Coordinates of C-alpha atoms in Angstrom, one line a residue:
M1 CA 22.6 -36.6 6.0
T2 CA 21.7 -39.9 4.5
G3 CA 22.1 -38.4 1.1
L4 CA 20.9 -35.2 -0.6
S5 CA 20.0 -37.2 -3.7
E6 CA 17.1 -38.6 -1.6
V7 CA 15.5 -35.2 -1.4
N8 CA 12.2 -34.7 -3.3
H9 CA 12.2 -30.9 -4.2
Q10 CA 8.9 -29.0 -4.4
F11 CA 8.2 -25.3 -4.7
V12 CA 5.1 -23.6 -3.3
T13 CA 4.4 -19.9 -3.3
H14 CA 1.6 -17.8 -1.8
L15 CA 1.0 -14.3 -3.2
Y16 CA -1.3 -11.7 -1.6
A17 CA -3.0 -8.7 -3.2
P18 CA -5.6 -6.2 -2.2
G19 CA -9.2 -7.4 -3.0
S20 CA -10.9 -4.1 -2.4
G21 CA -10.4 -0.4 -2.8
P22 CA -8.7 1.6 -5.6
D23 CA -5.7 -0.8 -5.8
A24 CA -7.8 -3.9 -6.3
G25 CA -8.1 -3.5 -10.1
P26 CA -4.4 -3.1 -10.8
A27 CA -3.6 -5.9 -8.3
Y28 CA -6.1 -8.3 -10.0
R29 CA -4.7 -7.5 -13.4
A30 CA -1.2 -8.4 -12.0
L31 CA -2.5 -11.8 -10.7
R32 CA -4.3 -12.4 -13.9
D33 CA -1.1 -11.9 -15.9
I34 CA 0.7 -14.3 -13.5
W35 CA -2.1 -16.8 -14.0
S36 CA -1.8 -16.6 -17.7
G37 CA 2.0 -16.9 -17.4
C38 CA 1.5 -20.2 -15.5
R39 CA -0.4 -21.5 -18.5
Q40 CA 2.4 -20.6 -20.9
V41 CA 5.5 -21.4 -18.8
F42 CA 4.3 -24.4 -16.7
Q43 CA 1.6 -25.7 -19.1
M44 CA -1.2 -25.3 -16.5
V45 CA -4.0 -25.4 -19.1
D46 CA -6.4 -27.9 -17.6
P47 CA -9.2 -27.6 -15.0
V48 CA -8.9 -29.8 -11.9
P49 CA -11.2 -32.8 -12.1
G50 CA -14.0 -32.9 -9.5
L51 CA -13.9 -29.2 -8.7
R52 CA -16.6 -27.0 -10.2
L53 CA -14.3 -24.0 -10.5
R54 CA -13.3 -22.0 -13.6
H55 CA -9.7 -22.4 -14.9
L56 CA -9.7 -19.2 -17.0
L57 CA -9.8 -15.9 -15.2
P58 CA -12.1 -13.1 -16.4
D59 CA -10.6 -9.9 -17.8
S60 CA -11.9 -7.6 -15.2
Y61 CA -11.9 -7.8 -11.4
D62 CA -15.5 -6.7 -11.5
D63 CA -16.4 -10.0 -13.2
L64 CA -15.2 -12.1 -10.3
P65 CA -18.1 -13.7 -8.3
P66 CA -19.3 -11.1 -5.7
V67 CA -18.8 -11.7 -2.0
T68 CA -22.5 -12.0 -1.6
W69 CA -22.4 -15.1 -3.9
S70 CA -19.1 -16.7 -3.0
G71 CA -18.9 -15.8 0.6
P72 CA -15.9 -14.0 2.3
E73 CA -13.6 -17.0 2.0
A74 CA -13.8 -18.9 -1.2
A75 CA -11.7 -20.5 -4.0
L76 CA -12.4 -18.7 -7.2
A77 CA -10.4 -20.5 -9.8
V78 CA -8.0 -23.4 -10.2
Q79 CA -5.8 -24.8 -13.0
E80 CA -3.2 -27.6 -13.3
Q81 CA -0.7 -29.2 -15.6
T82 CA -1.7 -32.6 -16.9
G83 CA -0.7 -35.1 -14.2
A84 CA -1.2 -32.5 -11.4
R85 CA 2.5 -31.8 -11.0
C86 CA 1.9 -28.1 -11.1
Q87 CA -1.2 -26.4 -9.8
A88 CA -2.5 -22.8 -9.2
V89 CA -5.5 -21.7 -7.2
L90 CA -6.9 -18.2 -6.8
R91 CA -8.8 -17.5 -3.5
R92 CA -10.7 -14.6 -1.9
H93 CA -10.0 -14.2 1.8
H94 CA -12.3 -11.3 2.9
N95 CA -10.6 -8.2 1.4
I96 CA -7.5 -10.0 0.2
L97 CA -6.9 -12.1 -3.0
N98 CA -4.5 -15.0 -2.6
L99 CA -2.8 -16.8 -5.5
S100 CA -1.1 -20.0 -4.5
V101 CA 1.0 -22.0 -6.9
A102 CA 2.7 -25.4 -6.5
L103 CA 5.5 -26.5 -8.8
A104 CA 7.5 -29.7 -9.0
P105 CA 10.1 -31.0 -11.5
T106 CA 8.4 -32.7 -14.4
P107 CA 9.7 -34.6 -17.5
L108 CA 8.7 -31.5 -19.6
M109 CA 11.3 -29.4 -17.9
P110 CA 14.9 -29.5 -19.0
S111 CA 17.1 -30.9 -16.3
P112 CA 19.2 -28.3 -14.5
D113 CA 22.7 -29.1 -13.2
G114 CA 21.7 -32.2 -11.2
P115 CA 18.9 -32.7 -8.7
R116 CA 20.4 -30.2 -6.2
S117 CA 19.4 -27.3 -8.5
W118 CA 15.7 -27.9 -8.9
W119 CA 14.7 -25.3 -6.3
R120 CA 16.9 -22.7 -7.9
E121 CA 15.7 -23.5 -11.4
L122 CA 12.0 -23.3 -10.4
D123 CA 12.6 -20.1 -8.4
R124 CA 14.5 -18.6 -11.4
Q125 CA 11.6 -19.3 -13.7
W126 CA 9.0 -18.0 -11.2
T127 CA 11.0 -14.8 -10.6
R128 CA 11.2 -14.1 -14.3
L129 CA 7.4 -14.7 -14.6
T130 CA 6.4 -12.4 -11.7
A131 CA 9.0 -9.6 -11.6
T132 CA 7.0 -6.9 -13.4
Q133 CA 3.8 -7.7 -11.4
A134 CA 5.3 -7.6 -7.9
P135 CA 4.8 -3.8 -7.3
H136 CA 1.0 -4.3 -7.3
L137 CA 1.0 -7.0 -4.6
L138 CA 1.0 -6.9 -0.8
G139 CA 3.6 -9.6 -0.4
E140 CA 4.8 -13.1 -1.3
A141 CA 6.0 -16.1 0.7
R142 CA 8.0 -18.8 -1.2
L143 CA 8.3 -22.2 0.4
Y144 CA 11.0 -24.7 -0.6
L145 CA 9.6 -28.1 0.4
A146 CA 12.1 -30.9 1.1
D147 CA 10.6 -34.4 1.2
L148 CA 13.3 -36.4 2.9
A149 CA 13.5 -40.2 2.6
A150 CA 15.6 -40.5 5.8
P151 CA 15.8 -37.2 7.7
P152 CA 18.4 -36.9 10.4
P153 CA 17.2 -36.5 14.0
D154 CA 18.7 -33.0 14.4
H155 CA 16.7 -30.5 12.4
T156 CA 19.6 -28.0 12.7
M157 CA 21.7 -30.4 10.7
T158 CA 18.9 -30.8 8.1
G159 CA 18.7 -27.0 7.6
R160 CA 22.4 -26.6 7.4
E161 CA 22.9 -29.3 4.8
L162 CA 19.9 -28.1 2.6
G163 CA 20.9 -24.5 2.9
P164 CA 23.1 -24.4 -0.3
L165 CA 20.2 -25.5 -2.3
V166 CA 17.8 -22.7 -1.3
P167 CA 17.7 -19.7 -3.6
G168 CA 18.1 -16.0 -2.6
D169 CA 20.1 -14.1 0.0
Q170 CA 20.2 -15.8 3.4
A171 CA 20.3 -14.7 6.9
E172 CA 23.3 -15.6 9.1
N173 CA 22.9 -18.9 10.9
W174 CA 19.3 -19.2 9.9
W175 CA 19.3 -23.0 10.2
R176 CA 19.6 -22.6 14.0
R177 CA 16.2 -20.9 14.2
G178 CA 13.9 -23.7 12.9
V179 CA 10.6 -24.4 14.6
T180 CA 8.7 -27.7 14.4
H181 CA 5.0 -28.0 13.6
E182 CA 3.2 -30.9 15.3
E183 CA 6.5 -32.7 15.6
R184 CA 6.4 -33.6 12.0
T185 CA 7.4 -30.6 9.8
T186 CA 10.2 -28.1 10.4
I187 CA 10.2 -24.6 9.0
W188 CA 13.0 -22.0 8.8
E189 CA 13.0 -18.5 7.3
T190 CA 16.1 -18.3 5.2
S191 CA 15.8 -14.7 3.9
P192 CA 17.6 -11.9 5.8
S193 CA 15.7 -10.2 8.6
D194 CA 13.9 -7.1 7.4
D195 CA 10.6 -6.2 9.1
G196 CA 9.2 -4.5 6.0
Q197 CA 10.4 -7.0 3.4
W198 CA 8.0 -7.9 0.6
L199 CA 9.3 -11.3 -0.4
R200 CA 10.0 -14.0 2.3
R201 CA 11.6 -17.4 1.7
F202 CA 11.1 -20.5 3.9
L203 CA 12.6 -23.9 3.9
V204 CA 10.2 -26.6 5.0
A205 CA 11.5 -30.2 5.7
F206 CA 9.6 -33.3 6.5
A207 CA 9.9 -37.1 6.3
T208 CA 8.3 -38.9 3.3
A209 CA 6.0 -40.6 5.8
D210 CA 4.7 -37.2 6.9
A211 CA 4.3 -35.8 3.3
K212 CA 0.5 -35.8 3.5
A213 CA 0.4 -33.8 6.8
A214 CA 3.0 -31.4 5.4
S215 CA 1.0 -30.8 2.3
A216 CA -2.2 -30.1 4.3
W217 CA -0.3 -27.5 6.3
T218 CA 1.5 -25.8 3.4
W219 CA -0.5 -26.4 0.3
S220 CA -3.7 -28.5 0.4
H221 CA -5.5 -31.3 2.3
G222 CA -7.3 -32.3 -0.9
S223 CA -9.6 -29.2 -1.3
P224 CA -8.9 -25.7 -2.7
T225 CA -9.4 -24.0 0.7
I226 CA -6.5 -21.9 2.0
P227 CA -4.1 -24.0 4.1
P228 CA -3.2 -23.0 7.7
L229 CA 0.4 -21.8 6.8
A230 CA -0.9 -19.7 3.9
R231 CA -3.5 -18.2 6.1
Y232 CA -0.9 -17.2 8.7
L233 CA 1.4 -15.8 6.1
L234 CA -1.5 -13.7 4.6
H235 CA -2.0 -11.9 7.9
A236 CA 1.8 -11.5 8.3
A237 CA 2.0 -10.0 4.8
V238 CA -0.8 -7.5 5.6
M239 CA 1.0 -6.5 8.8
R240 CA 4.3 -6.0 6.9
F241 CA 2.5 -4.0 4.2
H242 CA 1.1 -1.7 6.9
L243 CA 4.7 -1.2 8.2
R244 CA 6.0 -0.3 4.8
V245 CA 3.2 2.2 4.3
W246 CA 3.8 3.7 7.7
Q247 CA 7.6 4.0 7.0
R248 CA 6.9 5.7 3.7
D249 CA 4.2 8.1 4.7
D250 CA 5.1 8.9 8.4
R251 CA 5.1 12.7 8.9
T252 CA 5.3 12.8 12.7
A253 CA 8.8 14.1 12.8
E254 CA 7.9 16.8 10.3
S255 CA 5.0 17.8 12.5
R256 CA 7.1 17.9 15.6
D257 CA 9.8 20.0 13.9
A258 CA 7.3 22.5 12.6
I259 CA 5.6 23.0 16.0
D260 CA 8.9 23.2 17.9
A261 CA 10.2 25.8 15.4
L262 CA 7.1 27.9 15.8
L263 CA 7.3 27.7 19.6
A264 CA 11.0 28.7 19.6
D265 CA 10.2 31.6 17.3
L266 CA 7.4 32.8 19.6
R267 CA 9.6 32.5 22.8
R268 CA 12.3 34.5 21.0
R269 CA 9.9 37.3 20.1
R270 CA 8.5 37.5 23.6
A271 CA 11.9 37.5 25.1
T272 CA 13.0 40.5 23.0
A273 CA 9.7 42.3 23.4
R274 CA 9.0 41.9 19.7
G275 CA 5.8 39.8 20.1
G276 CA 3.8 42.4 18.2
G277 CA 5.9 42.3 15.1
R278 CA 5.0 40.5 11.9
P279 CA 2.4 37.9 12.7
L280 CA 3.7 34.4 13.4
D281 CA 3.1 32.3 10.4
L282 CA 1.2 29.4 11.9
S283 CA -0.7 28.4 8.8
R284 CA -2.4 25.7 11.0
L285 CA 0.1 23.2 9.7
G286 CA 0.8 21.8 13.2
L287 CA -2.9 21.3 13.9
Y288 CA -3.5 19.8 10.5
D289 CA -0.8 17.2 11.0
A290 CA -1.5 16.5 14.7
S291 CA -5.2 15.9 14.2
L292 CA -5.2 14.0 10.9
I293 CA -2.1 11.9 11.4
C294 CA -3.2 10.9 14.8
A295 CA -6.5 9.6 13.4
D296 CA -4.7 7.8 10.6
L297 CA -2.3 6.1 13.1
R298 CA -5.2 5.0 15.3
E299 CA -6.8 3.3 12.3
L300 CA -3.4 1.7 11.3
R301 CA -2.9 0.4 14.9
E302 CA -6.3 -1.2 14.8
S303 CA -5.5 -2.9 11.5
V304 CA -2.2 -4.2 12.8
T305 CA -3.9 -5.5 16.0
I306 CA -6.4 -7.4 14.0
S307 CA -3.6 -9.0 11.9
V308 CA -1.8 -10.1 15.0
H309 CA -4.9 -11.6 16.5
N310 CA -5.6 -13.5 13.3
M311 CA -2.0 -14.8 13.2
S312 CA -2.2 -16.1 16.8
R313 CA -5.4 -18.0 15.9
V314 CA -3.5 -20.0 13.3
V315 CA -0.2 -20.6 15.1
G316 CA -0.2 -21.9 18.6
T317 CA 1.5 -20.2 21.6
P318 CA 4.4 -22.7 21.8
Q319 CA 5.4 -21.9 18.2
L320 CA 5.0 -18.1 18.8
L321 CA 7.3 -18.3 21.7
A322 CA 9.9 -20.6 20.2
A323 CA 12.8 -19.1 18.2
G324 CA 11.9 -18.9 14.5
P325 CA 9.9 -17.0 12.0
F326 CA 6.7 -17.0 14.0
A327 CA 8.4 -15.6 17.1
D328 CA 10.1 -13.0 14.8
D329 CA 6.7 -11.9 13.5
R330 CA 5.3 -11.6 17.0
A331 CA 8.3 -9.5 18.1
M332 CA 8.0 -7.3 15.1
A333 CA 4.3 -6.8 15.7
R334 CA 4.8 -5.8 19.3
S335 CA 7.6 -3.4 18.3
F336 CA 5.4 -1.9 15.6
I337 CA 2.4 -1.4 17.9
A338 CA 4.6 0.1 20.6
R339 CA 6.1 2.6 18.1
L340 CA 2.5 3.5 16.9
D341 CA 1.5 4.1 20.5
D342 CA 4.4 6.4 21.1
Q343 CA 3.6 8.4 18.0
I344 CA -0.1 8.6 18.9
A345 CA 0.8 9.8 22.4
Y346 CA 3.1 12.4 21.0
L347 CA 0.6 13.7 18.5
E348 CA -2.1 14.1 21.2
I349 CA 0.4 16.3 23.0
A350 CA 1.3 18.1 19.8
A351 CA -2.4 19.0 19.1
H352 CA -2.6 20.5 22.6
R353 CA 0.6 22.4 22.1
T354 CA -0.6 23.8 18.8
D355 CA -3.8 25.1 20.3
R356 CA -1.7 26.7 23.0
L357 CA 0.7 28.1 20.4
E358 CA -2.1 29.8 18.5
A359 CA -3.5 31.4 21.7
L360 CA -0.1 32.7 22.7
S361 CA 0.5 34.0 19.2
R362 CA -2.7 36.0 19.2
A363 CA -2.0 37.4 22.6
S364 CA 1.5 38.4 21.5
E365 CA 0.2 40.2 18.4
L366 CA -2.2 42.3 20.5
A367 CA 0.6 43.4 22.9
A368 CA 2.3 45.7 20.4
R369 CA 1.8 47.4 17.1
P370 CA 1.8 44.9 14.2
F371 CA 3.8 45.2 11.1
P372 CA 1.7 46.1 8.0
E373 CA 1.3 43.3 5.5
P374 CA 3.3 44.0 2.3
E375 CA 0.1 43.5 0.2
A376 CA -3.5 42.7 0.8
T377 CA -4.2 39.1 1.3
M378 CA -7.3 37.2 0.1
D379 CA -10.7 38.5 1.1
A380 CA -11.9 36.8 4.3
S381 CA -15.6 37.2 3.4
P382 CA -17.9 34.2 3.8
D383 CA -17.9 33.8 0.0
V384 CA -14.1 33.2 0.0
T385 CA -14.4 30.5 2.7
R386 CA -16.8 28.7 0.5
R387 CA -14.6 28.7 -2.6
V388 CA -12.3 25.9 -3.6
F389 CA -9.9 25.9 -6.5
V390 CA -9.9 22.5 -8.2
V391 CA -6.9 21.4 -10.2
H392 CA -7.8 18.6 -12.6
G393 CA -6.8 17.0 -15.9
R394 CA -8.8 15.7 -18.9
D395 CA -10.9 13.2 -16.9
E396 CA -14.3 15.0 -17.2
E397 CA -16.1 12.2 -15.4
A398 CA -13.9 12.5 -12.3
R399 CA -14.0 16.3 -12.4
T400 CA -17.8 16.4 -12.6
A401 CA -18.0 14.0 -9.6
M402 CA -15.6 16.1 -7.5
F403 CA -17.4 19.3 -8.4
D404 CA -20.8 17.7 -7.5
F405 CA -19.3 16.5 -4.1
L406 CA -18.0 20.0 -3.2
R407 CA -21.3 21.6 -4.1
S408 CA -23.1 19.1 -1.8
L409 CA -21.0 20.5 1.0
D410 CA -22.2 24.0 0.1
L411 CA -18.9 24.9 -1.4
E412 CA -18.2 26.7 -4.7
P413 CA -15.6 25.0 -6.9
L414 CA -13.9 27.6 -9.1
E415 CA -14.1 27.1 -12.9
W416 CA -11.0 27.8 -15.0
E417 CA -12.4 30.4 -17.4
P418 CA -13.6 32.9 -14.8
L419 CA -10.2 32.8 -13.2
V420 CA -8.6 33.5 -16.6
S421 CA -10.8 36.6 -17.0
L422 CA -9.7 37.9 -13.7
T423 CA -6.1 38.2 -14.9
G424 CA -7.2 40.8 -17.5
S425 CA -5.1 39.1 -20.2
T426 CA -6.2 37.0 -23.2
L427 CA -3.0 35.0 -22.9
P428 CA -2.3 34.8 -19.2
Y429 CA 0.7 33.0 -17.7
L430 CA -0.3 29.8 -15.9
G431 CA 1.1 31.2 -12.7
D432 CA -1.1 34.3 -12.9
V433 CA -4.2 32.2 -13.2
V434 CA -3.1 30.1 -10.2
S435 CA -2.4 33.3 -8.2
Q436 CA -5.9 34.5 -8.9
A437 CA -7.2 31.2 -7.7
V438 CA -5.3 31.0 -4.4
S439 CA -6.2 34.6 -3.6
R440 CA -9.9 34.0 -4.1
A441 CA -10.3 30.5 -2.7
Q442 CA -9.9 29.1 0.8
A443 CA -8.4 25.8 -0.3
T444 CA -7.1 23.9 -3.4
V445 CA -8.1 20.4 -4.2
V446 CA -5.7 18.7 -6.7
L447 CA -7.5 15.8 -8.4
M448 CA -4.8 13.6 -9.9
T449 CA -6.3 11.1 -12.5
P450 CA -4.2 8.8 -14.7
D451 CA -4.5 10.7 -18.0
D452 CA -1.1 10.4 -19.6
V453 CA 0.8 7.3 -20.6
V454 CA 4.5 7.8 -19.8
S455 CA 7.8 5.8 -19.7
L456 CA 11.5 6.4 -19.3
H457 CA 13.5 6.3 -22.5
P458 CA 15.3 2.9 -22.8
S459 CA 18.7 4.6 -23.2
L460 CA 18.3 6.0 -19.7
H461 CA 17.4 2.8 -17.9
G462 CA 19.6 1.9 -14.9
T463 CA 21.0 -1.5 -14.0
H464 CA 18.3 -2.1 -11.4
E465 CA 15.5 0.0 -12.9
D466 CA 12.1 0.0 -11.2
S467 CA 9.4 -1.8 -13.3
K468 CA 7.4 1.4 -13.3
E469 CA 10.2 3.1 -15.2
I470 CA 10.8 0.3 -17.7
G471 CA 7.3 -0.1 -19.1
P472 CA 4.6 2.4 -19.9
S473 CA 2.6 3.6 -16.9
M474 CA -0.1 6.2 -16.1
Q475 CA 0.5 9.7 -14.8
A476 CA -1.5 12.9 -14.3
R477 CA -1.4 15.7 -16.9
P478 CA 1.6 18.0 -16.8
N479 CA -0.6 21.0 -16.0
V480 CA -1.9 19.2 -12.9
L481 CA 1.7 18.6 -11.7
L482 CA 2.7 22.2 -12.4
E483 CA -0.3 23.7 -10.6
L484 CA 0.1 21.3 -7.7
G485 CA 3.7 22.6 -7.3
M486 CA 2.5 26.2 -7.4
A487 CA -0.3 25.5 -4.9
L488 CA 2.1 23.8 -2.5
A489 CA 4.6 26.7 -2.8
I490 CA 1.9 29.3 -2.0
Y491 CA -0.2 27.6 0.6
R492 CA 0.8 24.0 1.3
D493 CA -1.3 23.8 4.5
R494 CA -4.5 24.5 2.5
T495 CA -3.7 22.1 -0.5
I496 CA -5.4 18.7 -0.5
I497 CA -4.2 16.0 -2.9
V498 CA -6.7 13.4 -4.1
T499 CA -5.5 10.5 -6.4
A500 CA -7.8 8.3 -8.4
G501 CA -6.6 5.1 -10.0
D502 CA -3.1 3.6 -10.6
H503 CA -0.3 6.2 -11.0
R504 CA 3.4 6.1 -11.8
P505 CA 5.1 7.1 -8.5
I506 CA 6.4 10.7 -8.4
T507 CA 9.5 10.7 -6.2
D508 CA 9.1 14.3 -4.9
L509 CA 5.6 13.5 -3.7
G510 CA 6.6 10.3 -1.9
G511 CA 6.2 11.8 1.6
M512 CA 3.0 13.7 0.9
N513 CA -0.1 12.7 2.8
Y514 CA -2.7 12.3 0.1
I515 CA -6.2 10.8 -0.2
R516 CA -6.9 7.8 -2.4
L517 CA -10.3 8.4 -4.0
T518 CA -13.0 5.8 -3.4
D519 CA -16.7 5.9 -3.0
S520 CA -16.6 5.0 0.6
A521 CA -18.1 7.2 3.4
Q522 CA -14.6 7.2 5.0
C523 CA -13.1 8.8 1.8
H524 CA -16.0 11.4 1.7
N525 CA -15.4 12.2 5.3
K526 CA -11.6 12.5 4.9
I527 CA -12.0 15.1 2.1
A528 CA -14.6 17.0 4.1
T529 CA -12.5 17.0 7.2
R530 CA -9.4 18.3 5.5
L531 CA -11.5 21.1 3.7
Q532 CA -12.8 22.1 7.2
I533 CA -9.3 22.1 8.6
A534 CA -8.2 24.3 5.7
G535 CA -10.8 26.9 6.8
C536 CA -13.6 26.1 4.4
Q537 CA -17.2 26.7 5.8
I538 CA -18.7 23.3 4.8
K539 CA -22.2 22.1 5.5
N540 CA -22.3 18.4 6.2
N541 CA -25.4 18.2 8.5
G542 CA -27.4 16.2 6.0
H543 CA -26.8 13.0 4.1
D544 CA -26.6 14.2 0.5
W545 CA -22.9 14.7 0.6
L546 CA -22.4 11.0 1.4
R547 CA -24.4 10.0 -1.7
P548 CA -22.3 7.7 -4.1
R549 CA -20.5 9.9 -6.6
F550 CA -17.1 8.2 -7.2
Q551 CA -18.4 4.7 -7.8
A552 CA -16.9 2.8 -10.8
L553 CA -15.0 5.8 -12.2
A554 CA -13.1 5.0 -15.4
S555 CA -9.9 6.3 -13.8
Y556 CA -9.9 3.4 -11.4
R557 CA -9.5 1.0 -14.3
R558 CA -7.4 3.1 -16.8
E559 CA -4.1 1.5 -17.7
P560 CA -1.5 1.7 -20.5
P561 CA -2.7 0.1 -23.8
V562 CA -1.4 -3.3 -24.6
T563 CA 1.1 -3.1 -27.5

């Protein structure tokens, strides 16, 4: 290279966060904290001249301009450091919030170890600023821009010589996988290949003569609208977020194993002429998984397909086919969709097998004398199929809304005190009350609201402790967690978990399929469908059950107090 000292270092990062749904509030608060940090760390305290945009963010997400006023794609706020060396802009892109930040070395910054370290120094400061907010975001893409006074003709050589300056872990031989945009700007992804990774790092190199075009592609062409590369990376981040959620919540294997085990048990009984023994414990678990998971996967596949389509509209076919980050995203998307298709096909078969399994089981039980049950089970009267045991905490607003919703489906949510009286004790054990509930109700709805502020004691922090453990976070009341465990132990297939607001993750529930409470018709329908699958006799032939009940609950916005 003509000389690394002739490299002008710039740092651009694009962060993406949910702009709708129950996660929008916590995500906006994370972006707002980062925005405030930019003011303190990088002195971005000034509005941008000529733009009629605020430079201070409101405290609440609800105070942002509504979509009906700003439009689905709009810049919401912008701030800069005096001299415009550092800038930040917050945008809305349909249901996604995008915070873009550009940093460059300034006289106000203490000089690191020579000019070669500017990227690393800026990255270090940025990581320190954003580390605790990252769990609330969909993803981040960091761009290390190299403005070269005299770039060599071979971009592979450019990447290899600039590689030691780029922060973070690096993939093997990444400099060989660069792709050129409009024959002016070359981009490499330097971070290790991981389809579900949250943070991606890119090196972008261009000649000084092409700096304006490179800026228009990566940062701005003179207006606060989202640049093409940031638009592409937004859709890629959404796709990778879907992949992470799928990997975390996938229960297809569990459904397959449950159905296969039941089929094997049934075949064994029939082969030994014991088909009429103790009834096969179907519990409708296979049908529950096959029907609901298949619907969720179809919805997920559609979202991924939309993201891929949007990505292809930004990046041309030659770049998608060439070796490099865009081709890697395309290959990942095709693999993801193929895996979803495989699972959907399997679950359709599983639903059919479960129907057949139930029919065979009933026929087998009629073929011989059944074993007597050790004790009477719950009454199967119509009243029981209308009853629902609701586990809840101190959030009376959320409890009232849930009870009202269940009653709109012609169901009877069980109150706590009548259950206590059924135990015949003035000081009943919690387990006795729960036992009364599950024997007199068709299903249990566990409403988890963020009621308690909890944190791990500092003396127990690990070396790489999760930010949720270090600082205070929200969690459901202990009685809710205890009763949830009891309900899952007694009749897991008829237990429905509904979460409202932002919660500290509970490791043992990481694989559970739960419903995030919103006021959308989709959420109403999910709860009603799962109640129906649990055997509840619901009445949803009108429209009252779809009436807004869960709108603007305080639990959506509840967070630990600022100390």
